[in-house]
CSV table of C-alpha atoms in Angstrom, one decimal:
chain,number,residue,atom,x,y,z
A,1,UNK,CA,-8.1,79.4,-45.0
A,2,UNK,CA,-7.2,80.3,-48.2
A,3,UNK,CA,-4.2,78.1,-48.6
A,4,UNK,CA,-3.6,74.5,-47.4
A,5,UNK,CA,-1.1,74.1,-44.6
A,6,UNK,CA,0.6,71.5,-42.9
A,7,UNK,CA,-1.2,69.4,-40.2
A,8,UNK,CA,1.8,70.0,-37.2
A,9,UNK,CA,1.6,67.3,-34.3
A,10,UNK,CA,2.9,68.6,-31.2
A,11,UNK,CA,4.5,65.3,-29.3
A,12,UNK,CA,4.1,65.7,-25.6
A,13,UNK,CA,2.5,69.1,-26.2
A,14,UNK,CA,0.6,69.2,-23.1
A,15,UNK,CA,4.1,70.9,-21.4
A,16,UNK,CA,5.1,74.3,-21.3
A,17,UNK,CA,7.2,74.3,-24.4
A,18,UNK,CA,4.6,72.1,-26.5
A,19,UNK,CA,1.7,74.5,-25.0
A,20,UNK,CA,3.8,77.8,-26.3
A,21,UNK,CA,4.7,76.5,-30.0
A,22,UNK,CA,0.9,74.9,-30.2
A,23,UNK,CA,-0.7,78.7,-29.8
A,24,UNK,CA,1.5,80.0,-32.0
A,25,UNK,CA,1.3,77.8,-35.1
A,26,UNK,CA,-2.7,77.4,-34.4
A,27,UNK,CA,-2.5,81.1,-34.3
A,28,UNK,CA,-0.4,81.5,-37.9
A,29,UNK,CA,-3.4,78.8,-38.7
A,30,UNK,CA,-1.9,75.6,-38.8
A,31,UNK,CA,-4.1,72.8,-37.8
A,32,UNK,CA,-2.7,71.4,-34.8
A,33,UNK,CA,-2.7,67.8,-33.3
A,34,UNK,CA,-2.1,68.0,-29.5
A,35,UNK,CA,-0.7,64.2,-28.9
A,36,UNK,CA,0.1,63.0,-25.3
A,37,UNK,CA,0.8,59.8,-23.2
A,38,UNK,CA,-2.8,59.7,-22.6
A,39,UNK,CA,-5.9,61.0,-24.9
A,40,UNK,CA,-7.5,62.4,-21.9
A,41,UNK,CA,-4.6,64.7,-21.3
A,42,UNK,CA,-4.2,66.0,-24.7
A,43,UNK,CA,-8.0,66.9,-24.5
A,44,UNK,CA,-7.2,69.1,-22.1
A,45,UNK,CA,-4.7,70.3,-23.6
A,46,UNK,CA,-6.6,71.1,-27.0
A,47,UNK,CA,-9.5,72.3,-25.1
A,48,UNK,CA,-7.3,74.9,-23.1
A,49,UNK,CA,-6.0,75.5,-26.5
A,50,UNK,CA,-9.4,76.6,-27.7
A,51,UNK,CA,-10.5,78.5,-25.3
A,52,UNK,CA,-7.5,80.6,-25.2
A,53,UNK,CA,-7.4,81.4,-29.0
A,54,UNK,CA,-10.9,82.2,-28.7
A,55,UNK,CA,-9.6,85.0,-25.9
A,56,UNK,CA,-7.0,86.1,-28.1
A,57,UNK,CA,-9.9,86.9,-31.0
A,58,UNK,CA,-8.5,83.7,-33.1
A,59,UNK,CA,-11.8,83.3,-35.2
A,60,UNK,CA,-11.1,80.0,-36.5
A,61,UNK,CA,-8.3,77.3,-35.2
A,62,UNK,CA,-8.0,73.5,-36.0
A,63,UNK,CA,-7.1,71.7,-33.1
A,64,UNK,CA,-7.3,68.1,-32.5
A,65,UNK,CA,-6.3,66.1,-29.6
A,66,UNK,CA,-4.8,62.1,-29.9
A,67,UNK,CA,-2.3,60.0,-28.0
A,68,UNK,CA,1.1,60.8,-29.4
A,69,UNK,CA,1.0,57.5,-32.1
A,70,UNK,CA,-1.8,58.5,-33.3
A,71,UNK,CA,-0.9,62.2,-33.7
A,72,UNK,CA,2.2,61.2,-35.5
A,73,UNK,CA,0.5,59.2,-38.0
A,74,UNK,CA,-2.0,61.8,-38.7
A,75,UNK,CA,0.8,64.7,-38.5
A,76,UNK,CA,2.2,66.0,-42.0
A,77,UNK,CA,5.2,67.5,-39.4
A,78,UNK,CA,5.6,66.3,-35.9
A,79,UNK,CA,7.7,68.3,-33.0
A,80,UNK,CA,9.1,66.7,-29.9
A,81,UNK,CA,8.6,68.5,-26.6
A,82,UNK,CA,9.3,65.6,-23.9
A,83,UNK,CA,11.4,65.7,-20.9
A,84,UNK,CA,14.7,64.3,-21.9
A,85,UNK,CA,14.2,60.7,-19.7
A,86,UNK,CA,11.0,60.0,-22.2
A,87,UNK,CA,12.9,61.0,-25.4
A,88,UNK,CA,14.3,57.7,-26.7
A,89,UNK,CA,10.8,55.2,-25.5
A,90,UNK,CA,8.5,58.3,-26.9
A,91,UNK,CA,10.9,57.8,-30.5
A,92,UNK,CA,10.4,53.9,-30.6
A,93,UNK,CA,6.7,54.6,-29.9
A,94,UNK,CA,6.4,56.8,-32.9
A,95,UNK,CA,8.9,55.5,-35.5
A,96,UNK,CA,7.0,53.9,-37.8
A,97,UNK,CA,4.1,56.6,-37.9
A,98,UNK,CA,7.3,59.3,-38.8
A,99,UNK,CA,8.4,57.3,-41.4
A,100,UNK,CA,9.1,60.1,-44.9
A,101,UNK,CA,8.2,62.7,-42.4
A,102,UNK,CA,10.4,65.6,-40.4
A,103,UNK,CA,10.6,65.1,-36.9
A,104,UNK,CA,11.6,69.0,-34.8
A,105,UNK,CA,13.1,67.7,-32.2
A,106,UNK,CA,13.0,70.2,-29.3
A,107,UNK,CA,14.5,68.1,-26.2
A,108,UNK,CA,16.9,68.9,-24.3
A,109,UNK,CA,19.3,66.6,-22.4
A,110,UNK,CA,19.1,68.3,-19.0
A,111,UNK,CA,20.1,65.7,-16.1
A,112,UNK,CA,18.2,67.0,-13.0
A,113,UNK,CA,19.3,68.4,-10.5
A,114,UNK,CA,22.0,70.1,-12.2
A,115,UNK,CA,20.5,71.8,-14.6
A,116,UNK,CA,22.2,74.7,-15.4
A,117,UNK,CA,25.3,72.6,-16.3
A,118,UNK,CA,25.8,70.9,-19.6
A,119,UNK,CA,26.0,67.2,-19.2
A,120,UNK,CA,25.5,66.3,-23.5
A,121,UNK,CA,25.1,62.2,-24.1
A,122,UNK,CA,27.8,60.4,-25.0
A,123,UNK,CA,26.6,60.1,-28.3
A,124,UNK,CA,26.9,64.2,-29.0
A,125,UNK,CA,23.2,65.3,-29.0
A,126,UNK,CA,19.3,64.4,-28.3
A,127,UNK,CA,19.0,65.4,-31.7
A,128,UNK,CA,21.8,62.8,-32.9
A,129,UNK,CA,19.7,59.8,-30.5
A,130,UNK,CA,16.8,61.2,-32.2
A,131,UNK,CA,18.0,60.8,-36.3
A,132,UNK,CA,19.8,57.4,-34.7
A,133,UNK,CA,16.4,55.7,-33.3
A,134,UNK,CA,14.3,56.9,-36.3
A,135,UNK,CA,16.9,55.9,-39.2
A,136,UNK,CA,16.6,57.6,-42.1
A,137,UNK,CA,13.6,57.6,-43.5
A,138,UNK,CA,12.8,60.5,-41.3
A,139,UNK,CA,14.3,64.0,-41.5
A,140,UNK,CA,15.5,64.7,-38.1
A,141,UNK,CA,15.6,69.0,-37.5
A,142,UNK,CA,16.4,70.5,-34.2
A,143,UNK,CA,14.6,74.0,-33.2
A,144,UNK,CA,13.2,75.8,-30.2
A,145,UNK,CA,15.9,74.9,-27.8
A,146,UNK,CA,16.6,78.3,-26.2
A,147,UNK,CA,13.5,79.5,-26.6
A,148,UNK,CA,12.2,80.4,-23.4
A,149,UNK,CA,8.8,78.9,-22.9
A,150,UNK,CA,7.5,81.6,-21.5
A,151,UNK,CA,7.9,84.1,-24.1
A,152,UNK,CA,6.1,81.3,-26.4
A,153,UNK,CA,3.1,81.3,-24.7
A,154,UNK,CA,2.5,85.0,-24.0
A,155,UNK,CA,2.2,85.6,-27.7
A,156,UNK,CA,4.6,88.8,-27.4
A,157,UNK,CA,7.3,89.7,-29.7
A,158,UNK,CA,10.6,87.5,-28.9
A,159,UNK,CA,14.0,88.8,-28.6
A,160,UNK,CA,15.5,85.1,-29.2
A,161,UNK,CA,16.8,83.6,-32.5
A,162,UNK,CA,15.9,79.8,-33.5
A,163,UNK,CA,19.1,78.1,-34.6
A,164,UNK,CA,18.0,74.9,-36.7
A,165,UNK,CA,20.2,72.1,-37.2
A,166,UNK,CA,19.6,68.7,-39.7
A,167,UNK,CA,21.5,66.9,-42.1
A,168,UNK,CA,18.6,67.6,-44.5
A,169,UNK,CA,18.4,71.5,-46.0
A,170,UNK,CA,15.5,71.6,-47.1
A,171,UNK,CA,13.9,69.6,-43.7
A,172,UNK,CA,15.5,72.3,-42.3
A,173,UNK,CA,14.4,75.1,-44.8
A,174,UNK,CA,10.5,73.6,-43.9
A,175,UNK,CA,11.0,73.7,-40.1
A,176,UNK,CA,12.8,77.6,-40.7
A,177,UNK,CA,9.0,78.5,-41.9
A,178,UNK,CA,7.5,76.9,-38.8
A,179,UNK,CA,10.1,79.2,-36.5
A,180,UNK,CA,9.0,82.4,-38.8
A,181,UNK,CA,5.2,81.3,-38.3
A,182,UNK,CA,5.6,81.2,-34.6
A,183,UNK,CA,7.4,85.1,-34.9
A,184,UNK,CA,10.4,84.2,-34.9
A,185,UNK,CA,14.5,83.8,-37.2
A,186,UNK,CA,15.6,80.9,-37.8
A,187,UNK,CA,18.7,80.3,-39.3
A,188,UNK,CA,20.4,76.9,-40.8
A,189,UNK,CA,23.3,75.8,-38.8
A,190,UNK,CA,23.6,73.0,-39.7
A,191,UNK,CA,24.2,68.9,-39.7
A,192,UNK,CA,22.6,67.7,-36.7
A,193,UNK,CA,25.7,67.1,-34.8
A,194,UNK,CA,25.2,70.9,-34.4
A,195,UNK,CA,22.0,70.4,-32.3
A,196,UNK,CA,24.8,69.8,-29.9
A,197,UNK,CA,25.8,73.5,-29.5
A,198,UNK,CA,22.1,74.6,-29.0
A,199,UNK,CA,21.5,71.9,-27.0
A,200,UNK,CA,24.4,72.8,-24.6
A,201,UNK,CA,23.5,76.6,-25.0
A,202,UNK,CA,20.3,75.9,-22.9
A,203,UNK,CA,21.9,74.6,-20.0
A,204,UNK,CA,24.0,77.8,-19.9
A,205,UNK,CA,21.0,79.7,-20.3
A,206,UNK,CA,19.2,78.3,-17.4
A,207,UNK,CA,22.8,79.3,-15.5
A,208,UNK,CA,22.7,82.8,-16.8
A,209,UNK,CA,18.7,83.5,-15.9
A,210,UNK,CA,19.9,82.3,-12.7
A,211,UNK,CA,22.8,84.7,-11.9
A,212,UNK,CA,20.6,87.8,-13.5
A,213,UNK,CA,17.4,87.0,-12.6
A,214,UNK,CA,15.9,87.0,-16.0
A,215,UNK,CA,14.9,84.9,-19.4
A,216,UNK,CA,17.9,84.9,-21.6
A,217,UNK,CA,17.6,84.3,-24.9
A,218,UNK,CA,20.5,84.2,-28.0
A,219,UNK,CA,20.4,86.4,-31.2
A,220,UNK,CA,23.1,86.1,-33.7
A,221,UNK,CA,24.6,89.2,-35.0
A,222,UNK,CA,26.5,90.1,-37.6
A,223,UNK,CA,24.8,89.0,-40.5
A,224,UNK,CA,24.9,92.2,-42.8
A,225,UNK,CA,29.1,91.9,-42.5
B,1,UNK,CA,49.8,104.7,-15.3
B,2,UNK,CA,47.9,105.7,-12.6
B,3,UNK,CA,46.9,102.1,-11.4
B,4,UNK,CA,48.8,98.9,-11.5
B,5,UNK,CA,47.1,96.4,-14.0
B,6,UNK,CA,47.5,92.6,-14.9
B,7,UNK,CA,50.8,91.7,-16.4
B,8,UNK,CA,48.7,89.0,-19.0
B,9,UNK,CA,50.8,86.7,-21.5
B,10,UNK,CA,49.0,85.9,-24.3
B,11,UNK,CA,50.0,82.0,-24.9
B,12,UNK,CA,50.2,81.2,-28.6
B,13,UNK,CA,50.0,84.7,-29.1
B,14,UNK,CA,50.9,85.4,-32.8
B,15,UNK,CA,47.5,83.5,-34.0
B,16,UNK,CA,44.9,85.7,-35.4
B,17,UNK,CA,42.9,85.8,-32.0
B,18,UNK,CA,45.8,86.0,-29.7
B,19,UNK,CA,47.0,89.2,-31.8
B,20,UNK,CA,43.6,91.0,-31.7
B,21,UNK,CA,43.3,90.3,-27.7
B,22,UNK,CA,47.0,91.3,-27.1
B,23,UNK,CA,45.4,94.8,-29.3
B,24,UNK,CA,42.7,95.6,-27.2
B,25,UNK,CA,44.5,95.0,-23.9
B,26,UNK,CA,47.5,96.6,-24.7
B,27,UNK,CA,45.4,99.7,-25.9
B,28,UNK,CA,43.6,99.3,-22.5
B,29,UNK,CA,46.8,99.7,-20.6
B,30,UNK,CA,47.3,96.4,-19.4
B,31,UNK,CA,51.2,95.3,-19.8
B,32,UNK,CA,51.2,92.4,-22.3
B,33,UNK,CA,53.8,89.4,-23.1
B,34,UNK,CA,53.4,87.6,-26.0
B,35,UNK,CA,54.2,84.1,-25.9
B,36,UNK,CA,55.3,81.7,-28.7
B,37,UNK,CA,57.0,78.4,-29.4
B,38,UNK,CA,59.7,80.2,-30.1
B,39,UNK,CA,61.4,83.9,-28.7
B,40,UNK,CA,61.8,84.9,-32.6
B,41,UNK,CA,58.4,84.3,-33.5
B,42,UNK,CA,57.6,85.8,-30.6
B,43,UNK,CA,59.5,89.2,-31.4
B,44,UNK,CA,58.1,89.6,-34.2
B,45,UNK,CA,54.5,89.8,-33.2
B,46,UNK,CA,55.8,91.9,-30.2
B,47,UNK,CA,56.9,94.5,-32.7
B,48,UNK,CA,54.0,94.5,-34.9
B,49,UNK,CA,51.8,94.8,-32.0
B,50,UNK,CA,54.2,98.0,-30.8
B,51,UNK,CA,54.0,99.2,-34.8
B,52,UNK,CA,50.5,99.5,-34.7
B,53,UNK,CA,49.8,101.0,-31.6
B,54,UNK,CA,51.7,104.0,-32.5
B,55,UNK,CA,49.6,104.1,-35.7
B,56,UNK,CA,46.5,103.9,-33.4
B,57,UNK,CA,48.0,106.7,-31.5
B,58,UNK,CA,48.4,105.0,-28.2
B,59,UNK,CA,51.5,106.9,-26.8
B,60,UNK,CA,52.6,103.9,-24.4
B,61,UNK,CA,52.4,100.6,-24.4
B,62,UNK,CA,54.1,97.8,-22.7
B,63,UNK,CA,55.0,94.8,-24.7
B,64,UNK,CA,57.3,91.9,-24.0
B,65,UNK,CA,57.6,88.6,-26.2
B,66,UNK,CA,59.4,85.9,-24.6
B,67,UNK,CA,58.3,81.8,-25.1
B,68,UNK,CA,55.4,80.6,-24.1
B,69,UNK,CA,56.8,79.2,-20.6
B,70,UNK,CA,58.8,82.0,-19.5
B,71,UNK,CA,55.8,84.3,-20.7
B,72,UNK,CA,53.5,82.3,-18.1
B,73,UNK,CA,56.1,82.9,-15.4
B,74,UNK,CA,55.8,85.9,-15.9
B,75,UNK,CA,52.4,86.8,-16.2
B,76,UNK,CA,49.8,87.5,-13.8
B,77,UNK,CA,47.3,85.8,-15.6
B,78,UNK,CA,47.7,84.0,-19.4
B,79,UNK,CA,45.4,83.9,-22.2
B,80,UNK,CA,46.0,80.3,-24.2
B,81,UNK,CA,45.1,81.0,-28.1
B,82,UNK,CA,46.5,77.7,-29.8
B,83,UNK,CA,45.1,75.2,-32.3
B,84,UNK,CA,43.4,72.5,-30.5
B,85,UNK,CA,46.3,70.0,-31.9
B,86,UNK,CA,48.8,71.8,-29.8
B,87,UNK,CA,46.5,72.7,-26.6
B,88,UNK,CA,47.5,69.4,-24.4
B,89,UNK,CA,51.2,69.6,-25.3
B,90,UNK,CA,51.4,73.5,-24.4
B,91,UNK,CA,49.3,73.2,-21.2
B,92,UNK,CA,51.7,70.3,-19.9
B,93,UNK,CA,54.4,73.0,-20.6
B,94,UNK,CA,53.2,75.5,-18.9
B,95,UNK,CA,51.5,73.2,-16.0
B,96,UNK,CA,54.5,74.5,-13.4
B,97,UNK,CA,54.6,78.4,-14.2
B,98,UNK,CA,50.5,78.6,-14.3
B,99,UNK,CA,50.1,77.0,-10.6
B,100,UNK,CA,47.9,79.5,-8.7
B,101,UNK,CA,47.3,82.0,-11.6
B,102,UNK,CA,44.2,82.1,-13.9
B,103,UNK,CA,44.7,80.7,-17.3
B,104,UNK,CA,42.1,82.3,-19.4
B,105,UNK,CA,41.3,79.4,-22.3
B,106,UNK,CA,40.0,80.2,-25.9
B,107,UNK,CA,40.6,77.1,-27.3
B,108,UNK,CA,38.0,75.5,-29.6
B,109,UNK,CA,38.0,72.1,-30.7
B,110,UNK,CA,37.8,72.2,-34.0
B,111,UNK,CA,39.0,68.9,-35.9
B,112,UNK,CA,39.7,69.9,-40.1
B,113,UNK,CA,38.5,69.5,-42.2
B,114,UNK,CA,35.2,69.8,-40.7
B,115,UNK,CA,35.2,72.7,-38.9
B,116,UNK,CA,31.6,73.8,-39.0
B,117,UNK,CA,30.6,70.4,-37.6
B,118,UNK,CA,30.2,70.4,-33.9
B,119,UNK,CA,33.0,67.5,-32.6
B,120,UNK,CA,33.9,68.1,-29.2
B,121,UNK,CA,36.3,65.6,-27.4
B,122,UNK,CA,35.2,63.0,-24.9
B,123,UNK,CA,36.0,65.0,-22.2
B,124,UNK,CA,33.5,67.6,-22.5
B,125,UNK,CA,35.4,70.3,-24.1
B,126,UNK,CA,38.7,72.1,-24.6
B,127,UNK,CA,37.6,73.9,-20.8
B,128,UNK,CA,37.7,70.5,-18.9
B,129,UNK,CA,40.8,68.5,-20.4
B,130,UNK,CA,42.8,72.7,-19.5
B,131,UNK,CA,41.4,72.0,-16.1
B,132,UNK,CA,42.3,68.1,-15.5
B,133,UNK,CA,45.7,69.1,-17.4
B,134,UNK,CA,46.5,71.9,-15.0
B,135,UNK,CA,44.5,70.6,-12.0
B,136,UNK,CA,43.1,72.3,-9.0
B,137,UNK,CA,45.8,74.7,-8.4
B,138,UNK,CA,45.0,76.7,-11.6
B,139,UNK,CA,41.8,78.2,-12.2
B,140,UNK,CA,40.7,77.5,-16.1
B,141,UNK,CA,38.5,79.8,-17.1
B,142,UNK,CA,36.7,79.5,-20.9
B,143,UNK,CA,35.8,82.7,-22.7
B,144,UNK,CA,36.2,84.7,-26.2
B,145,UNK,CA,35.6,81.4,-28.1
B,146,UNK,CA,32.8,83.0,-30.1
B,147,UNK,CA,34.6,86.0,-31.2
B,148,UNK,CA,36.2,86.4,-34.7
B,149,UNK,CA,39.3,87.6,-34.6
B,150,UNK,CA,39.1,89.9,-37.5
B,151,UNK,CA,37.0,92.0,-35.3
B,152,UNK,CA,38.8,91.7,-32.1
B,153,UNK,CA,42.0,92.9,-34.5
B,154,UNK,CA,40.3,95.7,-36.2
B,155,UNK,CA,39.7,97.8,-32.9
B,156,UNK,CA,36.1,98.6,-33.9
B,157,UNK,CA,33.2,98.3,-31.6
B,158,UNK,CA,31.7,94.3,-31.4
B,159,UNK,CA,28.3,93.1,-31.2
B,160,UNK,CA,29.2,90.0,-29.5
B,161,UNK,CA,28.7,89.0,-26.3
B,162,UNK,CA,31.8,87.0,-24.4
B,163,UNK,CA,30.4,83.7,-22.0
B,164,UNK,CA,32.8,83.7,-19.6
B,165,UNK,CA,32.6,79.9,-17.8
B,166,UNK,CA,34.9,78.6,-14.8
B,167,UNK,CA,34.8,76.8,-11.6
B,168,UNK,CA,35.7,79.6,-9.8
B,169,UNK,CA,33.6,82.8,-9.6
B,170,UNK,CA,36.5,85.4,-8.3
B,171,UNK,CA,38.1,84.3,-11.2
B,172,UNK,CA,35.4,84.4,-13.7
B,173,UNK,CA,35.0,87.9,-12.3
B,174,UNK,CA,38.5,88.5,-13.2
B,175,UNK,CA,38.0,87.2,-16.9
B,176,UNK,CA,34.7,89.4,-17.2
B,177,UNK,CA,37.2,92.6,-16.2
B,178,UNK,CA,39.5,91.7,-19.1
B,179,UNK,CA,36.5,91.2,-21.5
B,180,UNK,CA,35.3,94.7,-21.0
B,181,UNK,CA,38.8,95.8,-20.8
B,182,UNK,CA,38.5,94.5,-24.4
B,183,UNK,CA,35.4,96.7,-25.3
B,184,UNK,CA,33.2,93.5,-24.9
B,185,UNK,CA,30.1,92.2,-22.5
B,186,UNK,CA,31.1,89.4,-20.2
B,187,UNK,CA,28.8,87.3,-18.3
B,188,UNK,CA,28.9,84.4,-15.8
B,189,UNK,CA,27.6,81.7,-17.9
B,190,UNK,CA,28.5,78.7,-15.1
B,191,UNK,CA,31.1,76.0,-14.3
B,192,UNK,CA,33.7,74.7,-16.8
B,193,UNK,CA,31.4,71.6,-18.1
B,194,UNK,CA,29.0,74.7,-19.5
B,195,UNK,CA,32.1,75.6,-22.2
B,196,UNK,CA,31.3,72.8,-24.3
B,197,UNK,CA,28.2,74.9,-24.9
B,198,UNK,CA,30.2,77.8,-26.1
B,199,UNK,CA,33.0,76.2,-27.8
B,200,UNK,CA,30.7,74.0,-30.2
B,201,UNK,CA,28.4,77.1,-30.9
B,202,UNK,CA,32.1,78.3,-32.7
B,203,UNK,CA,31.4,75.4,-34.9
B,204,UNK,CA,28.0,76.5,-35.9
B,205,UNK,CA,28.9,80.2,-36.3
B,206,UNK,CA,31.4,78.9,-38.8
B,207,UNK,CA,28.1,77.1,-40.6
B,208,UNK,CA,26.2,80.3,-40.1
B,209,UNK,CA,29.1,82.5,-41.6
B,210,UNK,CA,29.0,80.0,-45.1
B,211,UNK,CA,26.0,80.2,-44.9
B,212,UNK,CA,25.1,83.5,-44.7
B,213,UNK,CA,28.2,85.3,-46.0
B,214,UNK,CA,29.3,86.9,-42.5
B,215,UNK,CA,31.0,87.3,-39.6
B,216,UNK,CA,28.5,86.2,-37.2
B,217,UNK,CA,28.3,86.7,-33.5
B,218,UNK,CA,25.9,85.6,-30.3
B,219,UNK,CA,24.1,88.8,-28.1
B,220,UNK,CA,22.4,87.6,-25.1
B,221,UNK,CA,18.8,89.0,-25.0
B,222,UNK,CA,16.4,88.9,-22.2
B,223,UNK,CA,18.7,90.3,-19.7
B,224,UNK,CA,16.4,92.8,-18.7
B,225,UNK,CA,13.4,90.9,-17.5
């Protein structure tokens, strides 16, 4: 690589979302640390990872593989892709490594069973609990929400728009180059009290695919008015 | 008229978005009452709604104005299109004449000055306190919250997409038959807890619109797979 980029952690990025952003940042060339609960899970993981860039005719990819802690202190950039019930004790776990760093934060408060309906936390937003536990020393940017992960992983063309949300610009101007390396506009929207709106919008989603039988996604339109 | 349509009151109905959805019903042939606060005020948007049909050519309309309790007497179904700091004390006026009817609610919570910042009330959303207001008796259904009203009022075709949310799916159905009725795609998009999704993405098309210099919108995608 001709140009140095960002060392991106993936938090929890042995899931489906976390597997789907990790192809397509090691793909744009990003080196990419796979962090988990457990090292022997995110080995797996990474080693998946490999094998399937090498598939896809990805000549050269930097993947690594560490327990989340350790990813985060190695990371330049960390995202967050845990189930919602391991969001705040995977934050306390990581705080100190994210210190001066962004944090995407890509959870969703879904409350199984109901799924499809939006039950937000009282205090507005997982990305509010998220800029709340890690204080602010670290940029807090929410991203990916809607994004079906799906669509992520196949490595197709995506018909869904990334709405970002931080009370930092330019946080959220670095994380908008992240959503256009994975193929895909991002747009600010805003504080992160907006994460609420996106957050919410997934749990409609997941109603609507449901109804139609499909993947919805969101595109905003408009923007030449 | 062939076929015997809705009589729908448009609540609050001299507001910018209550005057383009009494436009692009009454030039759908659906027989419209304008509510207001106050008969005068009501009148007056009554005429200019009547004014500007002819303009548009529409050879017959039907538009009443009365205030906003007689108009929900009358109605077969109301549209509510009020500021937020006004949408408790008009529901509790209109509680009576809305039993058994569908009250179609566009409300957004927006609290000024900060009205690109998602704040939605303790109760989930605008949707949920209409529904606890008016009780089981009425069926609230959310919709239109994303749309701006400039383009509902200009008449022109809209690329945005109407998430229609309710308890009750024969009424959501209802609501869907009035979007399209207004030149707009509806969709199901769940119970009334799922309009906090929609009503605090208003918030962040408002950030998107400073933003970006626009009038922005939401399209759902993916539909089709």
């Amino acid at each position: 690589m001709t140009e140095s980029k960002a060392v991106v952690a993936i938090l929890g990025g042995t899931g489906g979302l976390g597997t789907g952003l990790a192809r397509r940042w090691a793909e744009a060339g990003y080196s990419i640390i796979i962090g988990s609960r457990t090292q022997d899970k995110a080995e797996v993981a990474a080693q998946a990872l490999r094998d399937l860039m090498k598939t896809r005719g990805v000549a050269e990819v930097s993947v690594a593989a560490m327990d989340n802690v350790s990813a985060a202190k190695a990371a330049d950039i960390a995202a967050l892709t845990v189930p919602f019930a391991h969001h705040g004790a995977t934050l306390e776990s990581v705080k100190e490594a994210l210190q001066g760093k962004i944090l995407i934060d890509v959870t969703v408060p879904l409350v199984p069973p109901k799924v499809a309906r939006v039950q937000l936390p009282a205090e507005g937003s997982a990305g509010q609990i998220a800029q709340t536990i890690l204080g602010k020393g670290v940029n807090v940017v929410s991203a990916f929400q809607n994004v079906a992960a799906v669509h992520l992983q196949d490595g197709q063309g995506m018909e869904c728009d990334v709405l970002v949300c931080g009370d930092n610009k330019e946080a959220r101007a670095k994380v908008i180059e992240l959503v256009e390396a994975a193929g895909l506009r991002g747009f600010h929207a805003g504080s992160i009290a907006n994460s609420a709106a996106v957050e919410a919008m997934t749990s409609l989603l997941i109603f609507v695919n449901k109804q139609y039988k499909c993947h919805a996604g969101i595109k905003l339109t408009g923007l030449d008015h």
